[in-house]
Structures are given as structure tokens and as C-alpha cells.
Amino acid sequence: VLFAKPDWFNQPCLEGRMTMPQNLSIFDISSRAMSANLVRLNTTASNLANAGTVSGSEANAFRSMKPVFRTIMGENGKATVQVDRIATSQTPPVKRHDPSHPLADANGDIWEAAVDSAAELVEMIETSRHYQNNVQVLQTAKGLITETLRLGQ
């Protein structure tokens, strides 16, 4: 399991969105976005690790994965994100004829994972930048709170 489902995961949705029972702070919003990006980064890393792998059958060949996100609504129009599920690509594996391969079937065919390494690398860079942006949001919020408390002294 790539992520644990929180207690409120199975609450009713409204138009594909889920409502939160409590008010969302900037820390809740950013930390949930960071968690979602971590799942996205892990699935991308798994896809890259399995790029080029082969199988003796089409059914057993690796298929790339992508997280599917759900919007979580808080009070006053605040929103964040949650990983709803991990979807498996419908792109079929690439069939190659290689009778000398140890995994080749009776016809001498093997199936290679249909993973676009270049697209996965772009996904990894984009996800890393989203994660960094959320770290910056948390650092800015912490700095503002600290400065506000200092002014109150």
C-alpha cells in the first residue's frame, strides 16, 4: 500500500469532491499536498525502475501507474488534495520476438513494459518542484507566525 487512508476517507462526495469536518489551516493544506506529491513521486520512481523490464506474457508485463487525486473541500472555500487511487495504464506492453531470451514464450515472444522514460522524468521534475513549492509555503507561513508573535511581545 502506497498510502494509508485517513478516517474521513469514506465520507460522501459532492460532485467528485469531499468535504472535511474541520477547518483546514495552511499547514493542513500544504502537508496534504506534499503527501500527495510523495505518492506521485513514488509511482513515477516505480515506473522508471520498471522501464524496459520484460515478461514472458502480456498479462504479467509491467504497466505504468499514475495516482488519481480527489479535491477535499474545507470551510470558506479552502481546498486541498487527497490520493483517491492508483490507476494502471491501459497502454499495452510492446511485443518483441526474441526466441533466445529465457522468458520467451513458446512462440519466442517477450513483452516489454510500455513506460515512456522521458515522460516519467518530466513527471518526476514537475512533482519535485510542486513538493518544493509546498515546503516554501510552510516556511513562509512559519516565518509570518513567528514574526507576528515577536511583534506581540
mmCIF file of N, CA and C in Angstrom, residues 45-125:
data_model
loop_
_atom_site.group_PDB
_atom_site.id
_atom_site.type_symbol
_atom_site.label_atom_id
_atom_site.label_comp_id
_atom_site.label_asym_id
_atom_site.label_seq_id
_atom_site.Cartn_x
_atom_site.Cartn_y
_atom_site.Cartn_z
ATOM 1 N N ALA A 45 8.819 6.876 -9.674
ATOM 2 C CA ALA A 45 10.061 6.122 -9.454
ATOM 3 C C ALA A 45 9.851 4.640 -9.766
ATOM 4 N N SER A 46 8.715 4.106 -9.402
ATOM 5 C CA SER A 46 8.401 2.706 -9.714
ATOM 6 C C SER A 46 8.311 2.489 -11.218
ATOM 7 N N ASN A 47 7.678 3.432 -11.898
ATOM 8 C CA ASN A 47 7.573 3.332 -13.360
ATOM 9 C C ASN A 47 8.953 3.348 -14.002
ATOM 10 N N LEU A 48 9.819 4.262 -13.540
ATOM 11 C CA LEU A 48 11.175 4.334 -14.099
ATOM 12 C C LEU A 48 11.977 3.075 -13.787
ATOM 13 N N ALA A 49 11.806 2.542 -12.594
ATOM 14 C CA ALA A 49 12.531 1.329 -12.213
ATOM 15 C C ALA A 49 12.114 0.135 -13.057
ATOM 16 N N ASN A 50 10.869 0.136 -13.522
ATOM 17 C CA ASN A 50 10.368 -0.988 -14.306
ATOM 18 C C ASN A 50 10.408 -0.750 -15.814
ATOM 19 N N ALA A 51 10.884 0.412 -16.237
ATOM 20 C CA ALA A 51 11.005 0.690 -17.677
ATOM 21 C C ALA A 51 11.996 -0.307 -18.277
ATOM 22 N N GLY A 52 11.607 -0.897 -19.359
ATOM 23 C CA GLY A 52 12.491 -1.833 -20.047
ATOM 24 C C GLY A 52 12.445 -3.247 -19.509
ATOM 25 N N THR A 53 11.687 -3.485 -18.445
ATOM 26 C CA THR A 53 11.589 -4.857 -17.947
ATOM 27 C C THR A 53 10.771 -5.691 -18.919
ATOM 28 N N VAL A 54 11.047 -6.982 -18.946
ATOM 29 C CA VAL A 54 10.349 -7.869 -19.865
ATOM 30 C C VAL A 54 9.638 -8.969 -19.099
ATOM 31 N N SER A 55 8.659 -9.544 -19.771
ATOM 32 C CA SER A 55 7.877 -10.629 -19.192
ATOM 33 C C SER A 55 7.615 -11.675 -20.275
ATOM 34 N N GLY A 56 7.313 -12.870 -19.838
ATOM 35 C CA GLY A 56 7.021 -13.949 -20.773
ATOM 36 C C GLY A 56 5.582 -13.949 -21.255
ATOM 37 N N SER A 57 4.745 -13.081 -20.696
ATOM 38 C CA SER A 57 3.353 -12.994 -21.152
ATOM 39 C C SER A 57 2.880 -11.555 -21.076
ATOM 40 N N GLU A 58 1.917 -11.228 -21.893
ATOM 41 C CA GLU A 58 1.361 -9.877 -21.907
ATOM 42 C C GLU A 58 0.676 -9.556 -20.578
ATOM 43 N N ALA A 59 0.007 -10.550 -20.007
ATOM 44 C CA ALA A 59 -0.727 -10.337 -18.754
ATOM 45 C C ALA A 59 0.200 -10.007 -17.588
ATOM 46 N N ASN A 60 1.404 -10.544 -17.589
ATOM 47 C CA ASN A 60 2.333 -10.323 -16.478
ATOM 48 C C ASN A 60 3.273 -9.140 -16.692
ATOM 49 N N ALA A 61 3.215 -8.506 -17.840
ATOM 50 C CA ALA A 61 4.105 -7.376 -18.130
ATOM 51 C C ALA A 61 3.728 -6.172 -17.270
ATOM 52 N N PHE A 62 4.732 -5.402 -16.870
ATOM 53 C CA PHE A 62 4.508 -4.220 -16.042
ATOM 54 C C PHE A 62 3.756 -3.159 -16.834
ATOM 55 N N ARG A 63 2.822 -2.514 -16.162
ATOM 56 C CA ARG A 63 2.093 -1.382 -16.725
ATOM 57 C C ARG A 63 2.299 -0.189 -15.794
ATOM 58 N N SER A 64 2.556 0.964 -16.376
ATOM 59 C CA SER A 64 2.842 2.144 -15.560
ATOM 60 C C SER A 64 1.628 2.538 -14.719
ATOM 61 N N MET A 65 1.914 3.251 -13.642
ATOM 62 C CA MET A 65 0.879 3.650 -12.687
ATOM 63 C C MET A 65 0.856 5.168 -12.560
ATOM 64 N N LYS A 66 -0.310 5.690 -12.270
ATOM 65 C CA LYS A 66 -0.487 7.130 -12.029
ATOM 66 C C LYS A 66 -1.473 7.297 -10.883
ATOM 67 N N PRO A 67 -1.161 8.193 -9.934
ATOM 68 C CA PRO A 67 -2.137 8.459 -8.876
ATOM 69 C C PRO A 67 -3.286 9.313 -9.412
ATOM 70 N N VAL A 68 -4.463 9.058 -8.893
ATOM 71 C CA VAL A 68 -5.653 9.846 -9.224
ATOM 72 C C VAL A 68 -6.010 10.616 -7.956
ATOM 73 N N PHE A 69 -6.155 11.926 -8.088
ATOM 74 C CA PHE A 69 -6.382 12.778 -6.932
ATOM 75 C C PHE A 69 -7.843 13.171 -6.794
ATOM 76 N N ARG A 70 -8.209 13.522 -5.558
ATOM 77 C CA ARG A 70 -9.558 13.983 -5.242
ATOM 78 C C ARG A 70 -9.423 15.305 -4.491
ATOM 79 N N THR A 71 -10.271 16.264 -4.827
ATOM 80 C CA THR A 71 -10.285 17.546 -4.128
ATOM 81 C C THR A 71 -11.004 17.382 -2.798
ATOM 82 N N ILE A 72 -10.427 17.951 -1.755
ATOM 83 C CA ILE A 72 -11.032 17.928 -0.417
ATOM 84 C C ILE A 72 -11.366 19.363 -0.053
ATOM 85 N N MET A 73 -12.647 19.622 0.183
ATOM 86 C CA MET A 73 -13.101 20.971 0.493
ATOM 87 C C MET A 73 -13.161 21.185 1.996
ATOM 88 N N GLY A 74 -12.676 22.333 2.421
ATOM 89 C CA GLY A 74 -12.779 22.753 3.812
ATOM 90 C C GLY A 74 -13.783 23.890 3.914
ATOM 91 N N GLU A 75 -13.753 24.570 5.034
ATOM 92 C CA GLU A 75 -14.648 25.705 5.224
ATOM 93 C C GLU A 75 -14.142 26.911 4.448
ATOM 94 N N ASN A 76 -15.033 27.817 4.131
ATOM 95 C CA ASN A 76 -14.712 29.092 3.478
ATOM 96 C C ASN A 76 -14.000 28.916 2.141
ATOM 97 N N GLY A 77 -14.300 27.861 1.420
ATOM 98 C CA GLY A 77 -13.732 27.671 0.086
ATOM 99 C C GLY A 77 -12.303 27.157 0.051
ATOM 100 N N LYS A 78 -11.744 26.810 1.202
ATOM 101 C CA LYS A 78 -10.388 26.254 1.222
ATOM 102 C C LYS A 78 -10.444 24.828 0.692
ATOM 103 N N ALA A 79 -9.400 24.441 -0.032
ATOM 104 C CA ALA A 79 -9.380 23.094 -0.610
ATOM 105 C C ALA A 79 -7.966 22.532 -0.569
ATOM 106 N N THR A 80 -7.898 21.229 -0.539
ATOM 107 C CA THR A 80 -6.622 20.521 -0.631
ATOM 108 C C THR A 80 -6.848 19.264 -1.456
ATOM 109 N N VAL A 81 -5.911 18.349 -1.413
ATOM 110 C CA VAL A 81 -5.949 17.197 -2.293
ATOM 111 C C VAL A 81 -5.709 15.922 -1.497
ATOM 112 N N GLN A 82 -6.214 14.835 -2.039
ATOM 113 C CA GLN A 82 -6.005 13.512 -1.460
ATOM 114 C C GLN A 82 -5.843 12.527 -2.605
ATOM 115 N N VAL A 83 -5.027 11.521 -2.413
ATOM 116 C CA VAL A 83 -4.898 10.466 -3.420
ATOM 117 C C VAL A 83 -6.121 9.580 -3.296
ATOM 118 N N ASP A 84 -6.869 9.459 -4.378
ATOM 119 C CA ASP A 84 -8.084 8.648 -4.394
ATOM 120 C C ASP A 84 -7.753 7.190 -4.690
ATOM 121 N N ARG A 85 -6.885 6.977 -5.670
ATOM 122 C CA ARG A 85 -6.489 5.615 -6.060
ATOM 123 C C ARG A 85 -5.267 5.696 -6.958
ATOM 124 N N ILE A 86 -4.681 4.546 -7.213
ATOM 125 C CA ILE A 86 -3.569 4.444 -8.149
ATOM 126 C C ILE A 86 -4.107 3.716 -9.386
ATOM 127 N N ALA A 87 -4.082 4.407 -10.521
ATOM 128 C CA ALA A 87 -4.592 3.834 -11.768
ATOM 129 C C ALA A 87 -3.448 3.178 -12.548
ATOM 130 N N THR A 88 -3.766 2.077 -13.197
ATOM 131 C CA THR A 88 -2.797 1.369 -14.024
ATOM 132 C C THR A 88 -3.054 1.714 -15.484
ATOM 133 N N SER A 89 -1.991 1.975 -16.218
ATOM 134 C CA SER A 89 -2.096 2.360 -17.621
ATOM 135 C C SER A 89 -2.728 1.246 -18.452
ATOM 136 N N GLN A 90 -3.504 1.651 -19.441
ATOM 137 C CA GLN A 90 -4.107 0.694 -20.370
ATOM 138 C C GLN A 90 -3.249 0.489 -21.615
ATOM 139 N N THR A 91 -2.086 1.172 -21.657
ATOM 140 C CA THR A 91 -1.184 1.022 -22.797
ATOM 141 C C THR A 91 -0.634 -0.399 -22.809
ATOM 142 N N PRO A 92 -0.801 -1.106 -23.908
ATOM 143 C CA PRO A 92 -0.328 -2.497 -23.933
ATOM 144 C C PRO A 92 1.198 -2.570 -23.978
ATOM 145 N N PRO A 93 1.764 -3.623 -23.384
ATOM 146 C CA PRO A 93 3.206 -3.804 -23.462
ATOM 147 C C PRO A 93 3.647 -4.057 -24.904
ATOM 148 N N VAL A 94 4.907 -3.796 -25.164
ATOM 149 C CA VAL A 94 5.454 -3.952 -26.517
ATOM 150 C C VAL A 94 5.895 -5.403 -26.710
ATOM 151 N N LYS A 95 5.365 -6.020 -27.746
ATOM 152 C CA LYS A 95 5.711 -7.419 -28.047
ATOM 153 C C LYS A 95 6.951 -7.442 -28.936
ATOM 154 N N ARG A 96 7.937 -8.254 -28.528
ATOM 155 C CA ARG A 96 9.165 -8.416 -29.308
ATOM 156 C C ARG A 96 9.426 -9.904 -29.508
ATOM 157 N N HIS A 97 9.977 -10.209 -30.659
ATOM 158 C CA HIS A 97 10.339 -11.601 -30.937
ATOM 159 C C HIS A 97 11.818 -11.782 -30.584
ATOM 160 N N ASP A 98 12.072 -12.620 -29.575
ATOM 161 C CA ASP A 98 13.429 -12.889 -29.117
ATOM 162 C C ASP A 98 13.468 -14.310 -28.557
ATOM 163 N N PRO A 99 13.544 -15.293 -29.453
ATOM 164 C CA PRO A 99 13.484 -16.695 -29.011
ATOM 165 C C PRO A 99 14.635 -17.106 -28.082
ATOM 166 N N SER A 100 15.733 -16.359 -28.072
ATOM 167 C CA SER A 100 16.861 -16.726 -27.213
ATOM 168 C C SER A 100 16.703 -16.201 -25.777
ATOM 169 N N HIS A 101 15.717 -15.355 -25.529
ATOM 170 C CA HIS A 101 15.508 -14.796 -24.192
ATOM 171 C C HIS A 101 14.936 -15.888 -23.272
ATOM 172 N N PRO A 102 15.431 -15.984 -22.045
ATOM 173 C CA PRO A 102 14.949 -17.035 -21.139
ATOM 174 C C PRO A 102 13.473 -16.918 -20.762
ATOM 175 N N LEU A 103 12.890 -15.745 -20.890
ATOM 176 C CA LEU A 103 11.465 -15.574 -20.568
ATOM 177 C C LEU A 103 10.554 -15.716 -21.786
ATOM 178 N N ALA A 104 11.118 -15.985 -22.951
ATOM 179 C CA ALA A 104 10.315 -16.074 -24.178
ATOM 180 C C ALA A 104 9.289 -17.204 -24.059
ATOM 181 N N ASP A 105 8.095 -16.934 -24.630
ATOM 182 C CA ASP A 105 7.052 -17.966 -24.618
ATOM 183 C C ASP A 105 7.320 -18.991 -25.716
ATOM 184 N N ALA A 106 6.376 -19.875 -25.960
ATOM 185 C CA ALA A 106 6.534 -20.939 -26.951
ATOM 186 C C ALA A 106 6.750 -20.387 -28.356
ATOM 187 N N ASN A 107 6.232 -19.206 -28.651
ATOM 188 C CA ASN A 107 6.412 -18.575 -29.963
ATOM 189 C C ASN A 107 7.703 -17.767 -30.048
ATOM 190 N N GLY A 108 8.436 -17.651 -28.939
ATOM 191 C CA GLY A 108 9.672 -16.870 -28.921
ATOM 192 C C GLY A 108 9.446 -15.391 -28.668
ATOM 193 N N ASP A 109 8.275 -15.040 -28.130
ATOM 194 C CA ASP A 109 7.934 -13.636 -27.896
ATOM 195 C C ASP A 109 8.120 -13.261 -26.424
ATOM 196 N N ILE A 110 8.514 -12.006 -26.215
ATOM 197 C CA ILE A 110 8.557 -11.414 -24.882
ATOM 198 C C ILE A 110 7.810 -10.090 -24.943
ATOM 199 N N TRP A 111 7.379 -9.598 -23.785
ATOM 200 C CA TRP A 111 6.645 -8.342 -23.715
ATOM 201 C C TRP A 111 7.417 -7.379 -22.826
ATOM 202 N N GLU A 112 7.682 -6.200 -23.387
ATOM 203 C CA GLU A 112 8.425 -5.172 -22.671
ATOM 204 C C GLU A 112 7.455 -4.123 -22.125
ATOM 205 N N ALA A 113 7.722 -3.672 -20.900
ATOM 206 C CA ALA A 113 6.873 -2.665 -20.260
ATOM 207 C C ALA A 113 6.793 -1.415 -21.127
ATOM 208 N N ALA A 114 5.575 -0.919 -21.320
ATOM 209 C CA ALA A 114 5.362 0.293 -22.127
ATOM 210 C C ALA A 114 5.441 1.504 -21.208
ATOM 211 N N VAL A 115 6.667 1.870 -20.847
ATOM 212 C CA VAL A 115 6.903 3.024 -19.982
ATOM 213 C C VAL A 115 7.729 4.024 -20.772
ATOM 214 N N ASP A 116 7.227 5.248 -20.868
ATOM 215 C CA ASP A 116 7.933 6.323 -21.557
ATOM 216 C C ASP A 116 8.868 6.995 -20.541
ATOM 217 N N SER A 117 10.147 6.626 -20.575
ATOM 218 C CA SER A 117 11.113 7.124 -19.588
ATOM 219 C C SER A 117 11.242 8.639 -19.608
ATOM 220 N N ALA A 118 11.213 9.231 -20.786
ATOM 221 C CA ALA A 118 11.328 10.694 -20.884
ATOM 222 C C ALA A 118 10.143 11.372 -20.211
ATOM 223 N N ALA A 119 8.939 10.880 -20.456
ATOM 224 C CA ALA A 119 7.745 11.457 -19.835
ATOM 225 C C ALA A 119 7.778 11.268 -18.320
ATOM 226 N N GLU A 120 8.284 10.137 -17.872
ATOM 227 C CA GLU A 120 8.378 9.872 -16.435
ATOM 228 C C GLU A 120 9.395 10.809 -15.774
ATOM 229 N N LEU A 121 10.487 11.105 -16.452
ATOM 230 C CA LEU A 121 11.479 12.034 -15.909
ATOM 231 C C LEU A 121 10.900 13.449 -15.797
ATOM 232 N N VAL A 122 10.126 13.852 -16.796
ATOM 233 C CA VAL A 122 9.451 15.155 -16.743
ATOM 234 C C VAL A 122 8.473 15.178 -15.569
ATOM 235 N N GLU A 123 7.732 14.101 -15.395
ATOM 236 C CA GLU A 123 6.789 13.973 -14.276
ATOM 237 C C GLU A 123 7.521 14.087 -12.939
ATOM 238 N N MET A 124 8.701 13.465 -12.852
ATOM 239 C CA MET A 124 9.477 13.499 -11.619
ATOM 240 C C MET A 124 9.957 14.920 -11.304
ATOM 241 N N ILE A 125 10.425 15.628 -12.302
ATOM 242 C CA ILE A 125 10.883 17.005 -12.102
ATOM 243 C C ILE A 125 9.722 17.901 -11.687
#
